[in-house]
Amino acid sequence: MRRQVDGRKVRGEKRRTEIIEATLRVIERDGVAGVTHRTVAKEAGVPTTSTTYHFASLDDLLIATLIDCARDMATEVYWMIDRARSRGSRGAEEVAGLLAEALGPRRGRTMAEYELYLLAARRPELRPAARRWLDVLTSMVRHDDEVAFRVFLAGIDGLLIQGLIDDEPPTAEELRPVVDYLLKPR
Amino acid sequence: MRRQVDGRKVRGEKRRTEIIEATLRVIERDGVAGVTHRTVAKEAGVPTTSTTYHFASLDDLLIATLIDCARDMATEVYWMIDRARSRGSRGAEEVAGLLAEALGPRRGRTMAEYELYLLAARRPELRPAARRWLDVLTSMVRHDDEVAFRVFLAGIDGLLIQGLIDDEPPTAEELRPVVDYLLKPR
DNA sequence: CTACTAGTGGGACTATCGTTCAGATACTCT
DNA sequence: AGAGTATCTGAACGATAGTCCCACTAGTAG
């Protein structure tokens, strides 16, 4: 009985996950505006009705995508930090590298994340998921000073969103002094 | 001849302006996703085709709205700064008050601005308009140190966007120490 | 007065949207 | 093997989207 339910759930969850990942790809490519049952289904290579079967509405799909996205990002960033720390780099370098990567190769993903982030401003139910991003950042630096830490958090988000409207993404080297200043105690 | 052209243009421009303002109200209320020819027309109290007459496409309408929005915001903030300075307040107080107002009574407008801001990330043609917001901030504080100023800019945008996913908007008093720290030289 | 043009307004066409529904399929348990 | 249930899918419906078309008004130039 348990095995049955779990086995089915696993299959169902797999399809569900595929749809969520396809949704994220669509958002990366065309933005939230490009998300429809049909575009997502085509991207995932599944029939249209599959998206309506697994998600009661498009809203549910977007919400699930944001939650999944935040979770993904959390684990990725954790891993990246771990890798950086194992190479003995310090905080500022990690952060600068992270920002450069988010604005360079992962630019589409970053845009998607901020679109979903902003979606949370209008829908209270997915604010907890959006705030998880702040939790990730919280784990990146020690914060004895609450105010300094709040400034750091704001600075990261600001640098990212401003980097998105730059014509060419800033490099880690360019970002480095800004992050240094941001982390410097006063 | 000149009078004729101008007279007609004025009439046309007026309608055009009404449509743009209606578009902004729609975005404030329902987000960019809620913008259609029909919702905008209804909001503006004009027939549907009037929006297609004055704007070749919905894209044109959104672009025009962002540009207008950035210009509006620029003049408003300039005025706000001027008023604050005439009362002899200092930089940090101005900024904290501005943020509190943007996240409190003007929350819908701030959301709209950031949605359009993020739209600029996908459409290079309206990045200049989006960057005008940074120009406004540039005029608010002296910036001898380029890096410090960049941190300040990022901090403001970060505080705003994070304030949007807070359940209750922070007050100017709560913001004050953060802004103080942000402006403190090191 | 007549011709002309920018602007206005209503209606309709076509595409696409979200969603529903009934039938097919695959898997589990007895 | 057969029943039962979760999962999947193709077709279709009604609603709504963007856009086009044509008639109409107002105001100017000749």
Short mmCIF file of N, CA, C and O in Angstrom, two decimals, chain A residues 2 10 31-32 50 54 58 65-66 69 81 105 125 150 156 172 186:
data_model
loop_
_atom_site.label_atom_id
_atom_site.label_comp_id
_atom_site.label_asym_id
_atom_site.label_seq_id
_atom_site.Cartn_x
_atom_site.Cartn_y
_atom_site.Cartn_z
N ARG A 2 1.75 1.29 0.94
CA ARG A 2 2.64 2.42 0.99
C ARG A 2 3.48 2.50 -0.29
O ARG A 2 3.66 3.54 -0.87
N VAL A 10 5.97 9.04 -7.10
CA VAL A 10 7.26 9.29 -7.72
C VAL A 10 7.07 9.58 -9.20
O VAL A 10 7.59 10.54 -9.73
N GLY A 31 10.02 35.36 -20.27
CA GLY A 31 9.44 36.07 -19.15
C GLY A 31 8.14 35.43 -18.68
O GLY A 31 7.60 34.53 -19.33
N VAL A 32 7.66 35.90 -17.55
CA VAL A 32 6.42 35.35 -16.99
C VAL A 32 5.28 35.50 -17.98
O VAL A 32 4.38 34.66 -18.05
N SER A 50 -1.61 17.89 -19.69
CA SER A 50 -0.79 17.40 -18.59
C SER A 50 -0.51 18.51 -17.59
O SER A 50 -0.41 18.27 -16.39
N HIS A 54 -1.70 18.40 -13.48
CA HIS A 54 -0.81 18.47 -12.31
C HIS A 54 -0.93 19.78 -11.54
O HIS A 54 -0.52 19.85 -10.39
N LEU A 58 -2.94 28.09 -13.68
CA LEU A 58 -1.65 28.66 -14.04
C LEU A 58 -0.99 29.30 -12.83
O LEU A 58 0.24 29.27 -12.69
N THR A 65 6.56 26.93 -9.30
CA THR A 65 7.84 27.23 -9.95
C THR A 65 8.71 28.14 -9.09
O THR A 65 9.91 27.92 -8.95
N LEU A 66 8.10 29.16 -8.50
CA LEU A 66 8.86 30.06 -7.64
C LEU A 66 9.45 29.30 -6.46
O LEU A 66 10.63 29.45 -6.14
N CYS A 69 12.17 27.12 -7.64
CA CYS A 69 13.28 27.96 -8.08
C CYS A 69 14.09 28.43 -6.87
O CYS A 69 15.32 28.37 -6.87
N ILE A 81 29.28 28.17 -2.49
CA ILE A 81 30.01 28.68 -1.33
C ILE A 81 30.99 27.63 -0.82
O ILE A 81 32.15 27.91 -0.54
N PRO A 105 26.66 34.20 -17.33
CA PRO A 105 26.11 32.98 -17.92
C PRO A 105 24.70 32.65 -17.42
O PRO A 105 23.91 32.09 -18.16
N GLU A 125 0.93 34.89 -0.70
CA GLU A 125 1.14 33.48 -0.42
C GLU A 125 2.50 32.98 -0.86
O GLU A 125 2.95 31.94 -0.40
N ARG A 150 21.80 44.04 7.02
CA ARG A 150 20.66 44.46 6.21
C ARG A 150 21.12 45.26 4.99
O ARG A 150 20.61 45.08 3.89
N ILE A 156 23.30 43.47 -2.36
CA ILE A 156 23.37 42.36 -3.30
C ILE A 156 22.19 42.42 -4.28
O ILE A 156 22.36 42.35 -5.50
N ALA A 172 33.63 39.89 -12.52
CA ALA A 172 33.90 39.71 -11.09
C ALA A 172 34.93 40.73 -10.62
O ALA A 172 34.86 41.23 -9.49
N ARG A 186 32.33 49.51 9.41
CA ARG A 186 32.62 50.94 9.65
C ARG A 186 32.22 51.32 11.06
O ARG A 186 31.57 50.60 11.75
#
